[in-house]
């Protein structure tokens, strides 16, 4: 039977994968830090030896961007060393490695959207450790797919949308940066992509070549209709965190009237002063993957996430 090993199953992408991979008739081993700590060489080796995966999906990671600035050893261990251990075993067992990376590997100093081949120059520890993880994969493996994505939100765990929903319960005005732009991505889209890649690999149809793919949810509000008229240049033009927060409150207003008028204050990154520096431009050019796989519209998925959370 086709065997898939998933790490980080309790995270938001891990849970979304779990929801969507169950019905495929594959033998899937879901793990998290309590059953497979990816930084524990012996555990990694023993799980591979026992399970002999055909595909490994690494949905684990150290994702607290601010904390990584002072908890650097832990971030390096999980985002770089753990990825190295998985890559070595994927090489030994001939498994395909599917891994998630981030737009935070880029500086965001440029104005255009980042392409897969652009040179990464991370501004913060999280981005640097994620880049190290990518480099290990590329050094030790040829059979890998790295999905670079951004601003992941879902109905699970903690993310920017759930943070905004928590803040909405307080009375103080909410200050949100308006000079960092990026592309929100629904975790369910990433999970559907993983299933599609795994299916393709199993069937040997060769639609996905090994390598890097940028992937974000769509920013075109017509994308869930049958219209194919929208051009790729209209896609992924990005929004600011402030715009994203505004969209959350706009949606929340349907359940708690008055929320849209809440006091959201746009501030600059300098005014907000978070611990880690984030790229001002985090837009990923998703043209390469759009020829193979189509994501959904993030506003439509935001509606879905808020509906689930509020009912
Ligand atoms: N969220 C985002 O916006 C983006 C995420 N990514 C990448 O996608 C991946 C998944 O992200 P997301 O689902 O949001 O992250 P989450 O933080 O929601 O989930 C990560 C999971 O990994 C687990 N984990 C931590 N350390 C280990 C370890 N040593 N061994 C095994 N599991 C471990 C965590 O467990 P615990 O909670 O107990 O620590 C958690 O369950 C990460 O690699 C991240 O860098 C890429 C781009 C954007
Ligand atoms: C909570 C909050 C954040 N912000 C700012 C801080 C920051 O610049 C931006 C986002 O903050 P967060 O800490 O929620 O998100 P952050 O952890 O920066 O999100 C990133 O996570 C990692 C894992 C990724 O890989 C990235 O793609 C991206 O999703 O919004 C505000 O302006 N106001 C607020 O109330």
Coordinates of C-alpha atoms and ligand atoms in Angstrom, one line a residue:
X1 CA 0.0 0.0 0.0
X2 CA 1.1 3.6 -0.7
X3 CA 2.5 5.0 2.6
X4 CA 2.6 8.6 3.7
X5 CA 4.2 9.9 6.8
X6 CA 2.9 13.3 8.1
X7 CA 4.7 15.2 10.8
X8 CA 3.2 18.1 12.8
X9 CA -0.3 16.8 12.5
X10 CA -1.6 19.0 15.4
X11 CA -0.6 22.2 13.6
X12 CA -3.0 24.1 11.4
X13 CA -1.6 22.7 8.1
X14 CA -1.3 19.2 9.7
X15 CA -4.9 19.2 10.8
X16 CA -6.1 20.4 7.4
X17 CA -4.1 17.6 5.7
X18 CA -5.6 15.1 8.1
X19 CA -9.1 16.2 7.2
X20 CA -8.5 15.9 3.5
X21 CA -6.2 12.8 3.1
X22 CA -8.3 10.3 5.0
X23 CA -10.5 9.1 2.1
X24 CA -7.7 8.3 -0.3
X25 CA -7.3 4.7 0.7
X26 CA -3.6 5.2 1.6
X27 CA -1.8 4.1 4.7
X28 CA -1.1 7.4 6.4
X29 CA 0.9 7.7 9.6
X30 CA 0.1 11.0 11.4
X31 CA 2.7 12.1 13.9
X32 CA 3.4 15.1 16.1
X33 CA 6.2 16.0 18.6
X34 CA 4.9 13.5 21.1
X35 CA 5.1 10.6 18.7
X36 CA 7.8 11.8 16.3
X37 CA 10.1 14.6 17.4
X38 CA 11.8 15.5 14.2
X39 CA 14.9 16.8 16.1
X40 CA 15.4 13.3 17.6
X41 CA 17.7 11.4 15.2
X42 CA 17.0 8.0 16.8
X43 CA 13.2 8.5 16.7
X44 CA 13.3 9.7 13.1
X45 CA 15.4 6.7 12.0
X46 CA 13.2 4.2 13.8
X47 CA 9.9 5.6 12.4
X48 CA 11.3 5.4 8.9
X49 CA 12.6 1.9 9.5
X50 CA 9.3 0.7 10.8
X51 CA 6.9 2.6 8.4
X52 CA 9.0 2.8 5.2
X53 CA 7.2 5.8 3.8
X54 CA 6.8 6.5 0.1
X55 CA 6.1 10.1 0.8
X56 CA 6.9 12.3 3.8
X57 CA 4.9 15.5 4.4
X58 CA 6.6 17.8 6.9
X59 CA 3.9 20.0 8.4
X60 CA 5.9 20.6 11.6
X61 CA 7.8 23.7 12.3
X62 CA 8.8 26.4 14.7
X63 CA 6.4 29.2 13.7
X64 CA 6.6 31.8 16.5
X65 CA 8.3 34.5 14.5
X66 CA 8.9 37.0 17.3
X67 CA 10.0 34.3 19.9
X68 CA 12.5 32.9 17.4
X69 CA 14.6 36.1 17.7
X70 CA 15.6 35.0 21.3
X71 CA 14.7 31.3 21.2
X72 CA 17.1 30.9 18.3
X73 CA 18.5 27.4 19.2
X74 CA 15.0 25.9 19.3
X75 CA 14.0 27.5 15.9
X76 CA 17.2 26.3 14.3
X77 CA 16.7 22.8 15.7
X78 CA 13.2 22.4 14.4
X79 CA 13.3 24.4 11.2
X80 CA 16.8 23.4 10.1
X81 CA 18.3 20.4 12.0
X82 CA 15.0 18.4 12.1
X83 CA 14.5 19.0 8.4
X84 CA 18.0 17.8 7.8
X85 CA 17.3 14.5 9.7
X86 CA 14.1 14.0 7.6
X87 CA 15.9 14.7 4.4
X88 CA 18.6 12.2 5.1
X89 CA 16.1 9.5 5.8
X90 CA 14.0 10.4 2.8
X91 CA 17.3 9.9 0.8
X92 CA 18.0 6.6 2.5
X93 CA 14.5 5.3 1.9
X94 CA 13.9 6.8 -1.5
X95 CA 10.9 8.8 -0.3
X96 CA 9.5 12.0 -1.8
X97 CA 9.8 14.8 0.7
X98 CA 7.1 17.5 0.7
X99 CA 8.0 20.5 2.8
X100 CA 6.5 23.9 3.6
X101 CA 8.6 27.1 3.5
X102 CA 7.8 30.8 3.7
X103 CA 8.0 34.2 2.0
X104 CA 9.9 35.3 5.1
X105 CA 13.1 33.9 3.5
X106 CA 13.0 37.1 1.3
X107 CA 13.9 40.6 2.4
X108 CA 10.8 42.2 0.9
X109 CA 12.9 45.1 -0.4
X110 CA 12.0 44.6 -4.0
X111 CA 8.7 45.8 -5.5
X112 CA 7.7 42.9 -7.6
X113 CA 6.4 39.5 -6.6
X114 CA 9.1 36.9 -5.7
X115 CA 9.8 34.1 -8.1
X116 CA 10.9 30.6 -7.1
X117 CA 14.5 31.4 -8.3
X118 CA 15.0 34.7 -6.6
X119 CA 17.8 34.9 -4.2
X120 CA 16.6 34.7 -0.5
X121 CA 18.0 37.2 2.0
X122 CA 15.9 36.7 5.2
X123 CA 15.5 39.6 7.7
X124 CA 14.7 37.5 10.7
X125 CA 15.7 34.3 12.6
X126 CA 12.6 32.4 11.6
X127 CA 13.2 33.2 7.9
X128 CA 16.9 32.3 8.2
X129 CA 16.2 28.9 9.9
X130 CA 13.5 28.1 7.2
X131 CA 16.1 28.9 4.5
X132 CA 18.6 26.6 6.2
X133 CA 16.0 23.8 6.2
X134 CA 15.5 24.4 2.4
X135 CA 19.2 24.2 1.8
X136 CA 19.6 20.9 3.6
X137 CA 16.8 19.4 1.5
X138 CA 18.5 20.6 -1.7
X139 CA 21.9 19.3 -0.6
X140 CA 20.7 15.8 0.3
X141 CA 17.8 15.1 -2.0
X142 CA 16.7 15.4 -5.6
X143 CA 13.2 14.0 -4.9
X144 CA 11.5 16.9 -3.0
X145 CA 8.8 19.5 -3.4
X146 CA 9.1 22.6 -1.4
X147 CA 5.9 24.6 -1.2
X148 CA 6.6 28.2 -0.3
X149 CA 3.5 29.9 1.1
X150 CA 2.5 32.8 3.3
X151 CA 0.0 34.2 5.8
X152 CA -1.7 30.8 6.5
X153 CA -5.0 30.9 8.2
X154 CA -7.6 28.2 9.1
X155 CA -10.3 27.2 11.5
X156 CA -7.6 25.4 13.6
X157 CA -5.0 26.6 16.0
X158 CA -3.5 30.1 16.2
X159 CA -3.2 32.3 13.2
X160 CA -3.8 36.0 12.3
X161 CA -7.5 35.5 11.8
X162 CA -8.0 33.8 15.2
X163 CA -5.8 36.5 16.8
X164 CA -8.1 39.2 15.4
X165 CA -11.2 37.3 16.6
X166 CA -9.7 37.2 20.1
X167 CA -8.8 40.9 20.0
X168 CA -12.4 41.6 18.9
X169 CA -13.6 40.5 22.4
X170 CA -11.6 43.4 23.9
X171 CA -12.6 47.0 23.9
X172 CA -9.3 48.7 23.1
X173 CA -8.7 49.9 19.5
X174 CA -6.7 47.4 17.4
X175 CA -3.6 48.7 15.8
X176 CA -2.5 46.8 12.7
X177 CA 0.4 47.4 10.3
X178 CA -0.5 48.7 6.9
X179 CA 2.9 48.7 5.2
X180 CA 3.6 45.0 5.0
X181 CA 1.9 43.3 2.1
X182 CA 1.4 39.6 1.4
X183 CA -1.0 36.9 0.3
X184 CA -3.3 35.1 2.7
X185 CA -3.5 31.4 2.2
X186 CA -6.1 29.0 3.5
X187 CA -4.6 25.9 5.1
X188 CA -7.2 23.7 3.3
X189 CA -5.8 24.8 -0.1
X190 CA -2.4 23.7 1.0
X191 CA -3.8 20.3 2.1
X192 CA -5.6 19.9 -1.2
X193 CA -2.4 20.6 -3.0
X194 CA -0.5 18.0 -0.9
X195 CA -3.1 15.4 -1.8
X196 CA -2.9 16.3 -5.5
X197 CA 0.9 16.0 -5.4
X198 CA 0.8 12.7 -3.6
X199 CA -1.8 11.4 -6.1
X200 CA 0.3 12.5 -9.0
X201 CA 3.4 10.9 -7.5
X202 CA 1.6 7.6 -6.9
X203 CA 0.1 7.5 -10.4
X204 CA 3.5 8.6 -11.9
X205 CA 1.7 11.1 -14.1
X206 CA 4.6 13.6 -13.7
X207 CA 2.5 16.8 -13.5
X208 CA 4.7 18.0 -10.6
X209 CA 8.4 18.2 -11.3
X210 CA 10.6 18.1 -8.2
X211 CA 11.7 21.5 -6.9
X212 CA 10.3 24.7 -5.5
X213 CA 6.7 26.0 -5.9
X214 CA 5.3 29.3 -4.6
X215 CA 1.7 28.8 -3.6
X216 CA -0.9 31.2 -2.0
X217 CA -4.6 31.4 -2.0
X218 CA -6.1 33.4 -4.8
X219 CA -7.0 37.1 -4.4
X220 CA -9.6 37.2 -7.1
X221 CA -13.1 37.3 -5.8
X222 CA -14.4 35.6 -8.9
X223 CA -12.1 32.6 -8.7
X224 CA -14.8 30.3 -7.2
X225 CA -17.1 31.0 -10.1
X226 CA -16.6 29.1 -13.4
X227 CA -15.1 32.1 -15.0
X228 CA -11.6 31.5 -16.6
X229 CA -11.4 35.1 -17.8
X230 CA -9.3 36.4 -15.0
X231 CA -5.6 36.7 -15.9
X232 CA -2.7 35.6 -13.8
X233 CA -1.5 39.2 -13.6
X234 CA -4.6 40.1 -11.6
X235 CA -3.8 37.4 -9.0
X236 CA -1.8 37.6 -5.8
X237 CA -1.5 41.3 -6.0
X238 CA -1.5 41.1 -2.2
X239 CA -3.1 43.0 0.7
X240 CA -1.7 44.5 3.9
X241 CA -2.2 43.0 7.3
X242 CA -4.5 45.9 7.9
X243 CA -6.6 45.0 4.9
X244 CA -6.6 41.4 6.1
X245 CA -7.8 42.5 9.6
X246 CA -10.4 44.7 8.0
X247 CA -11.8 41.8 5.9
X248 CA -12.0 39.7 9.2
X249 CA -14.1 42.5 10.9
X250 CA -16.2 43.0 7.8
X251 CA -17.1 39.3 7.9
X252 CA -17.6 39.3 11.7
X253 CA -20.1 42.1 11.3
X254 CA -22.5 39.6 9.8
X255 CA -22.6 37.7 13.2
X256 CA -22.0 40.6 15.6
X257 CA -23.4 43.8 14.0
X258 CA -21.2 46.9 14.7
X259 CA -17.9 45.0 14.4
X260 CA -17.1 46.5 11.0
X261 CA -17.2 50.0 12.5
X262 CA -14.7 48.9 15.2
X263 CA -11.7 51.0 15.8
X264 CA -9.0 49.4 13.6
X265 CA -6.1 51.8 13.3
X266 CA -3.5 51.4 10.5
X267 CA 0.1 51.9 11.7
X268 CA 3.5 51.6 10.2
X269 CA 5.9 48.7 11.0
X270 CA 8.0 51.2 12.9
X271 CA 5.0 52.3 15.0
X272 CA 4.0 48.7 15.7
X273 CA 7.5 47.8 16.6
X274 CA 7.4 44.0 16.8
X275 CA 10.4 42.0 17.9
X276 CA 11.2 40.4 14.5
X277 CA 11.5 42.5 11.4
X278 CA 9.1 41.3 8.7
X279 CA 9.4 41.9 4.9
X280 CA 7.4 44.8 3.6
X281 CA 6.8 43.0 0.4
X282 CA 6.0 39.3 0.9
X283 CA 4.2 38.6 -2.4
X284 CA 5.0 35.3 -4.0
X285 CA 4.5 34.9 -7.7
X286 CA 2.4 31.8 -8.1
X287 CA 2.4 31.5 -11.9
X288 CA 4.4 28.3 -12.0
X289 CA 2.0 26.3 -9.9
X290 CA -1.1 27.9 -11.3
X291 CA -0.5 26.0 -14.5
X292 CA -1.0 22.7 -12.5
X293 CA -3.2 23.5 -9.5
X294 CA -5.8 26.2 -8.8
X295 CA -6.3 27.5 -5.2
X296 CA -9.5 29.0 -3.9
X297 CA -10.3 32.7 -3.2
X298 CA -9.0 33.6 0.3
X299 CA -12.0 35.9 1.0
X300 CA -14.4 33.0 0.3
X301 CA -12.4 30.8 2.7
X302 CA -12.2 33.6 5.3
X303 CA -16.1 33.6 5.2
X304 CA -16.1 29.8 5.8
X305 CA -13.6 30.0 8.7
X306 CA -15.6 32.8 10.4
X307 CA -18.8 31.0 9.9
X308 CA -17.4 27.9 11.6
X309 CA -15.9 29.9 14.4
X310 CA -19.1 32.0 15.0
X311 CA -21.8 29.3 14.8
Ligands
LIG1 N1 1.7 29.6 9.4 C1 2.1 30.3 8.3 O1 1.7 31.4 7.9 C2 3.1 29.6 7.4 C3 3.7 28.4 7.8 N2 4.7 27.8 7.0 C4 5.3 26.6 7.4 O2 4.4 25.5 7.4 C5 4.6 24.6 8.4 C6 3.4 24.4 9.2 O3 2.9 25.6 9.7 P1 1.6 25.7 10.6 O4 0.7 24.6 10.4 O5 1.1 27.1 10.5 O6 2.4 25.6 12.0 P2 1.8 25.3 13.5 O7 2.6 26.1 14.4 O8 0.3 25.5 13.5 O9 2.1 23.8 13.6 C7 3.4 23.3 13.7 C8 3.3 21.9 14.4 O10 4.7 21.4 14.5 C9 4.8 20.8 15.7 N3 6.2 20.7 16.1 C10 7.0 21.6 16.7 N4 8.2 21.1 17.0 C11 8.2 19.8 16.5 C12 9.1 18.8 16.5 N5 10.4 18.9 17.0 N6 8.8 17.6 16.0 C13 7.5 17.4 15.5 N7 6.6 18.3 15.5 C14 6.9 19.5 16.0 C15 4.0 21.8 16.6 O11 3.8 21.2 17.9 P3 3.7 22.2 19.2 O12 2.5 23.1 18.9 O13 3.5 21.2 20.3 O14 5.0 22.9 19.2 C16 2.8 22.0 15.8 O15 1.8 20.9 16.0 C17 5.8 25.2 9.2 O16 7.0 24.6 8.7 C18 5.8 26.6 8.8 O17 7.1 27.2 8.8 C19 5.1 28.4 5.8 C20 4.6 29.6 5.4 C21 3.5 30.3 6.2
LIG2 C1 -1.5 40.6 16.4 C2 -1.1 41.9 15.6 C3 -0.1 41.7 14.7 N1 0.2 42.8 13.9 C4 1.3 42.7 12.9 C5 2.6 42.1 13.3 C6 3.1 41.5 12.0 O1 3.7 42.5 11.3 C7 1.8 41.1 11.3 C8 1.5 39.6 11.4 O2 1.7 39.2 12.8 P1 1.5 37.8 13.3 O3 2.5 37.6 14.4 O4 0.1 37.4 13.5 O5 2.0 36.9 12.0 P2 3.4 36.3 11.7 O6 3.8 35.4 12.7 O7 4.4 37.4 11.3 O8 3.0 35.5 10.4 C9 3.9 34.8 9.7 O9 4.0 33.5 10.2 C10 5.0 32.7 9.7 C11 4.9 31.3 10.4 C12 5.0 32.7 8.2 O10 5.7 31.8 7.6 C13 4.5 33.9 7.5 O11 4.0 33.5 6.2 C14 3.5 34.6 8.2 O12 2.2 34.0 8.2 O13 0.8 41.9 11.9 C15 -0.4 44.0 14.1 O14 0.0 45.0 13.4 N2 -1.4 44.2 15.0 C16 -1.8 43.1 15.8 O15 -2.7 43.3 16.7

